[in-house]
Coordinates of C-alpha atoms in Angstrom, one line a residue:
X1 CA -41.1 -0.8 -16.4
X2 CA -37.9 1.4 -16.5
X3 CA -36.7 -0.7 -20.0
X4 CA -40.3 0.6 -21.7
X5 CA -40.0 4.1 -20.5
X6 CA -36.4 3.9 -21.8
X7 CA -36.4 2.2 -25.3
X8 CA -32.2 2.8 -25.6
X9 CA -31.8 0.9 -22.3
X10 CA -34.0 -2.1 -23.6
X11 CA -31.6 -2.2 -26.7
X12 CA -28.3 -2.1 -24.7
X13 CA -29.8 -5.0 -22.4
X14 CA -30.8 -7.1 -25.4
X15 CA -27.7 -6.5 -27.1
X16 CA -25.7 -7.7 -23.6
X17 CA -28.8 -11.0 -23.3
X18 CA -27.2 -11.8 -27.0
X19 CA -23.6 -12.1 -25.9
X20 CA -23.2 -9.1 -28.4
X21 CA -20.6 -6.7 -26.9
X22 CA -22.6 -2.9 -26.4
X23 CA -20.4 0.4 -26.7
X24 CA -22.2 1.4 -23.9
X25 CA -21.4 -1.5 -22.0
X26 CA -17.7 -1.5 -20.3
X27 CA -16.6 -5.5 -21.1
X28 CA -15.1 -7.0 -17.7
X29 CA -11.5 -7.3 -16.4
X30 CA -10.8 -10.3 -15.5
X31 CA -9.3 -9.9 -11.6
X32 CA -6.1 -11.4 -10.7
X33 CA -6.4 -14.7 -9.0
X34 CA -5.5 -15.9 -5.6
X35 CA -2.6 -17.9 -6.9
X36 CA -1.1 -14.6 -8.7
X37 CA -1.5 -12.6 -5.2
X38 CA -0.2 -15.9 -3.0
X39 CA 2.8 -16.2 -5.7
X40 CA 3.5 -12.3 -5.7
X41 CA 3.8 -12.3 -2.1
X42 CA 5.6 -15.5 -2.1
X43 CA 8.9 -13.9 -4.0
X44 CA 8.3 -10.2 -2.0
X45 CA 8.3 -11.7 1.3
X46 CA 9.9 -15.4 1.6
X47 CA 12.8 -14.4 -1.0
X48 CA 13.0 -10.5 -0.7
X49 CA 12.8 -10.6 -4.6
X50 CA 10.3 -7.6 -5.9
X51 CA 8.1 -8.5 -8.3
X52 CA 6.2 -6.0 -11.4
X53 CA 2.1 -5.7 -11.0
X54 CA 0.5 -7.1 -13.7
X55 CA 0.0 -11.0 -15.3
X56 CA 1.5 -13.0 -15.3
X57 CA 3.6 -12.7 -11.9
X58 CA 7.3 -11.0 -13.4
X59 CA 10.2 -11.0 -11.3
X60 CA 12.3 -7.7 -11.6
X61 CA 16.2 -8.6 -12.5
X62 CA 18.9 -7.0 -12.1
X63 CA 18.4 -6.4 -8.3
X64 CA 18.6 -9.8 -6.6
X65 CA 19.9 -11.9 -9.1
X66 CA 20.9 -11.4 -13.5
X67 CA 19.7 -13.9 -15.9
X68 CA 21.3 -15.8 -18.5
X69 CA 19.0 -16.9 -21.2
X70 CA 20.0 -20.0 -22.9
X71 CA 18.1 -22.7 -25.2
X72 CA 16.8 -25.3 -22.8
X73 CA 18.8 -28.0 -25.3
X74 CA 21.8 -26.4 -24.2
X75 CA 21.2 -25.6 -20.9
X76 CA 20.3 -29.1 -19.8
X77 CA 23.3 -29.9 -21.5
X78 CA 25.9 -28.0 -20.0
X79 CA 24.5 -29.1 -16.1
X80 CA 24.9 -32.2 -16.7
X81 CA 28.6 -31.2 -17.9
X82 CA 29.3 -28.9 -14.5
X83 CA 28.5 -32.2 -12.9
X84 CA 27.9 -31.6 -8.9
X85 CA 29.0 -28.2 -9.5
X86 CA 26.2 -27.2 -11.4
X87 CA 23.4 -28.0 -9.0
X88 CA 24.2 -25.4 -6.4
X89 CA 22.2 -22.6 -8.0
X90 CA 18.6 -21.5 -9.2
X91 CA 17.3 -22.9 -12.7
X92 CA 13.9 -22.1 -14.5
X93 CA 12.1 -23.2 -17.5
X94 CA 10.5 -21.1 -19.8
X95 CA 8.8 -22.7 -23.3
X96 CA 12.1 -24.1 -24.7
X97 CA 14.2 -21.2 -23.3
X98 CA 16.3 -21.9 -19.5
X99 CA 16.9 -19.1 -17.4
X100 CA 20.0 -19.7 -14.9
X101 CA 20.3 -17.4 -12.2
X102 CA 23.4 -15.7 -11.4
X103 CA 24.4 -12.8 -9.4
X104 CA 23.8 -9.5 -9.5
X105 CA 25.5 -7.4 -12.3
X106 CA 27.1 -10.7 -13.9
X107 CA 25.0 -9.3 -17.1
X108 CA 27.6 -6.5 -17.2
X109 CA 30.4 -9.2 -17.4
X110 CA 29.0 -11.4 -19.8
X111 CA 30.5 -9.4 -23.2
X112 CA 34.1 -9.0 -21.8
X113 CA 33.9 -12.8 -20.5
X114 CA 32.9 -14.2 -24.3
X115 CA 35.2 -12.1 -25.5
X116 CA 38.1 -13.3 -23.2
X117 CA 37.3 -16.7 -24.0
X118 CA 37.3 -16.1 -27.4
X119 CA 33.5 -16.8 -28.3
X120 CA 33.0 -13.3 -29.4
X121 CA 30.3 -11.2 -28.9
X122 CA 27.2 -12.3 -27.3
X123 CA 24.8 -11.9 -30.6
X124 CA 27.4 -14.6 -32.3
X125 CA 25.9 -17.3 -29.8
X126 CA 22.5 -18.0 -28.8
X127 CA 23.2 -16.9 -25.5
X128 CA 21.6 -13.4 -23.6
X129 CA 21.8 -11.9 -20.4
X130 CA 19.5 -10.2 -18.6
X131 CA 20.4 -7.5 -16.2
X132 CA 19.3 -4.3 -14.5
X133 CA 15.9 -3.5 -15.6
X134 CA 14.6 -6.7 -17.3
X135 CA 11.6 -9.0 -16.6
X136 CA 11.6 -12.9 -15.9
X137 CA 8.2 -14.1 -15.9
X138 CA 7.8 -16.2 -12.1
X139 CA 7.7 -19.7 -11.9
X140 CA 5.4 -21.6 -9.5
X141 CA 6.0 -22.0 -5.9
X142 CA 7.8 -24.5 -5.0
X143 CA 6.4 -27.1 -3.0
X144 CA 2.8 -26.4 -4.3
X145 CA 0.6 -29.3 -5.2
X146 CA 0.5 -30.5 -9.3
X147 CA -2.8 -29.1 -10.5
X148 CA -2.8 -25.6 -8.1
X149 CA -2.1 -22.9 -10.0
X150 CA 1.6 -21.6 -9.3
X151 CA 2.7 -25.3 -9.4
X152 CA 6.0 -26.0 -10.1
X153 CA 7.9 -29.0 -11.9
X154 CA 10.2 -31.5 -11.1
X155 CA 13.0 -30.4 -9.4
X156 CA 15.8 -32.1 -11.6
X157 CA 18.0 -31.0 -14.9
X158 CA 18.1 -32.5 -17.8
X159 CA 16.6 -33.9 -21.0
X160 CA 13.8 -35.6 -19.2
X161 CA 13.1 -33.4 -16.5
X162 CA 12.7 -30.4 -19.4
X163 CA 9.9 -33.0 -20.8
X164 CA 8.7 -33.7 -17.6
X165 CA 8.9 -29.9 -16.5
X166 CA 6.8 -28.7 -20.1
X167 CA 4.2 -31.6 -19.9
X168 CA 3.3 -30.5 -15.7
X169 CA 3.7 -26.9 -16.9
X170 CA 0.0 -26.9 -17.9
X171 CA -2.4 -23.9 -18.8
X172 CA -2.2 -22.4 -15.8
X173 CA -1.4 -18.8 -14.9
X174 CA 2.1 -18.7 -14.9
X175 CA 2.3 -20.8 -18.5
X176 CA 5.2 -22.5 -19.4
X177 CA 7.6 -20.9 -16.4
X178 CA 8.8 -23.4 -14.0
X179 CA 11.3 -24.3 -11.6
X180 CA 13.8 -27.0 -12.8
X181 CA 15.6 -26.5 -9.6
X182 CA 13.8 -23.6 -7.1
X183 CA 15.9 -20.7 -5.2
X184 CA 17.4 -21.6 -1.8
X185 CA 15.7 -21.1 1.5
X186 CA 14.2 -17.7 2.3
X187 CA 16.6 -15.0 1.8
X188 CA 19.8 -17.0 1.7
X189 CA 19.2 -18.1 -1.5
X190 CA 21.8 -15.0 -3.3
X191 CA 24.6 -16.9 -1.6
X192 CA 24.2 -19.9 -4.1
X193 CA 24.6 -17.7 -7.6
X194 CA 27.7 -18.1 -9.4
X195 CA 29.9 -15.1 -9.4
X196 CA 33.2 -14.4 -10.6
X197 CA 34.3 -14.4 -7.4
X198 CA 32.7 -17.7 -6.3
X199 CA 35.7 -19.9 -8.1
X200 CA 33.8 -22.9 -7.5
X201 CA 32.4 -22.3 -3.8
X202 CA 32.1 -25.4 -1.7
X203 CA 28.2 -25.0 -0.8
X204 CA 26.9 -24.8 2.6
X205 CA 27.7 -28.6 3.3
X206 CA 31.3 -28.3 2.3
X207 CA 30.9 -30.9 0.3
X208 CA 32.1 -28.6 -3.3
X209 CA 28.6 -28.9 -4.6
X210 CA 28.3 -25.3 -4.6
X211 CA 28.0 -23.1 -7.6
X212 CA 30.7 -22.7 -10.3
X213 CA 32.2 -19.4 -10.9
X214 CA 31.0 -17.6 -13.5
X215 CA 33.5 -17.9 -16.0
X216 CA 33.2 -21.7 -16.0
X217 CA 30.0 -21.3 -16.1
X218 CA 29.5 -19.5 -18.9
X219 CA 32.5 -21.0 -20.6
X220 CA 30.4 -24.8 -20.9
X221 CA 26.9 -22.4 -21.5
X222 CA 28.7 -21.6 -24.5
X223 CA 30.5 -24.8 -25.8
X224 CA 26.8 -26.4 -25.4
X225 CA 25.1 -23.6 -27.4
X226 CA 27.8 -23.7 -29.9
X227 CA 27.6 -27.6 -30.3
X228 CA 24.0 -27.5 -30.5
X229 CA 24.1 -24.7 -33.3
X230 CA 26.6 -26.8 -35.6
X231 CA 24.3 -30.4 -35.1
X232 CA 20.8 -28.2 -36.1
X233 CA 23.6 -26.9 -39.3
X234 CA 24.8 -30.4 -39.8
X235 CA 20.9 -32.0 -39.8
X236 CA 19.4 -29.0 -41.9
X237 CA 22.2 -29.8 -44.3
X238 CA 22.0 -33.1 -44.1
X239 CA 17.7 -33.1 -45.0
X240 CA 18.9 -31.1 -47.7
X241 CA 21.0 -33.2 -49.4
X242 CA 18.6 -36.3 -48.9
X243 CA 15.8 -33.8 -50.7
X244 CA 18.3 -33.3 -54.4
X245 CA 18.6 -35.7 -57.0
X246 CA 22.3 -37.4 -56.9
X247 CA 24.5 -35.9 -59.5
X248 CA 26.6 -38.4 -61.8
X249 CA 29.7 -37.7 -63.9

């Protein structure tokens, strides 16, 4: 009865019935989900780490931990070169981009360490830091089952755990972000960044699987960005050759 006594409304509800969005009609929000509350709280209250509002679930940097942003070819890489001393600290996956966790201000550092190991400045590598006021989009919680949203991946480095880590990364809320190797337990997990004052710390078994220092670590980050640079050259070159007629003389 009110839709004949009102001709607009009946108009605005046909338009809606038709899937046709009405400018009188406000379209819905989509809420955020459990798993974005449970993983927000997870890094606010298990880790101390504060977190942005918003989706997905970003992690605020520069105030527990700096970033350094490397391609996840070179990344993988130069773990596998640090050996046991590269498995002491936080790693993350994000597309085809890792994000290693180091200490507090070590974003500050990075510029004067390049340039005191003669790489240069930071633009002439593929290599960025991420410091005070910068985002890192959350990976999963650790622990949580494959298929819940907030999942994580496997908790390995290298070549085939980045496969293994992008293929169980799904569609989920949190995308492509995952943890290659997940923070420490609870708040304890700032003691296992590298730092330049770490100089290869011996990690709470004493067994010198700890982190490496900073320098060393950004030191291999580097040679492992640069090699992977001049191989893409040397291929790109190479499929340009194959793709010219040979010259005679």
């Amino acid at each position: 009865m009110s839709t004949q006594r009102n001709p607009a409304a009946a108009q605005v509800v046909a338009r809606g019935m038709a899937g046709i969005p009405s400018p009188d009609v406000p379209p819905q929000r989509r809420p955020l989900t459990v798993g974005d509350e449970a993983l927000g709280l997870w890094y606010e209250d298990v880790l101390g780490w504060p977190t942005v509002p918003g989706r997905p679930v970003r992690l605020a940097v520069g105030v527990r931990f700096d970033v350094l942003d490397v391609p996840a070819e070179a990344g993988g890489a130069a773990l596998a070169r640090l050996g046991r001393h590269g498995r002491g600290f936080p790693v993350a996956l994000s597309g085809d981009r890792m994000r290693l966790l180091v200490a507090a201000g070590s974003a500050e550092e990075l510029p004067g360490l390049l340039e005191w190991l003669d790489w240069g400045a930071p633009p002439d590598l593929d290599l960025t830091a991420i410091g005070a006021g910068g985002l890192m989009e959350a990976p999963g919680i650790p622990g949580t089952p494959p298929g819940v949203p907030g999942a994580p991946g496997p908790v390995r480095c290298g070549a085939g755990a980045v496969r293994d880590a992008r293929a169980g990364a799904g569609d989920g809320s949190q995308g492509a972000a995952v943890w290659l190797r997940p923070p420490g337990p609870e708040r304890e997990a700032g003691a296992s960044l590298p730092t330049i004052s770490a100089m290869g710390t011996s990690g709470a078994g004493g067994n010198g699987a700890g982190p490496p220092d900073l320098v060393r670590l950004v030191n291999t980050v580097a040679t492992q960005v640069h090699r992977v640079r001049l191989r893409r050259a040397g291929a790109a070159a190479a499929a340009q050759a194959d793709g010219q007629p040979l010259a005679f003389s």
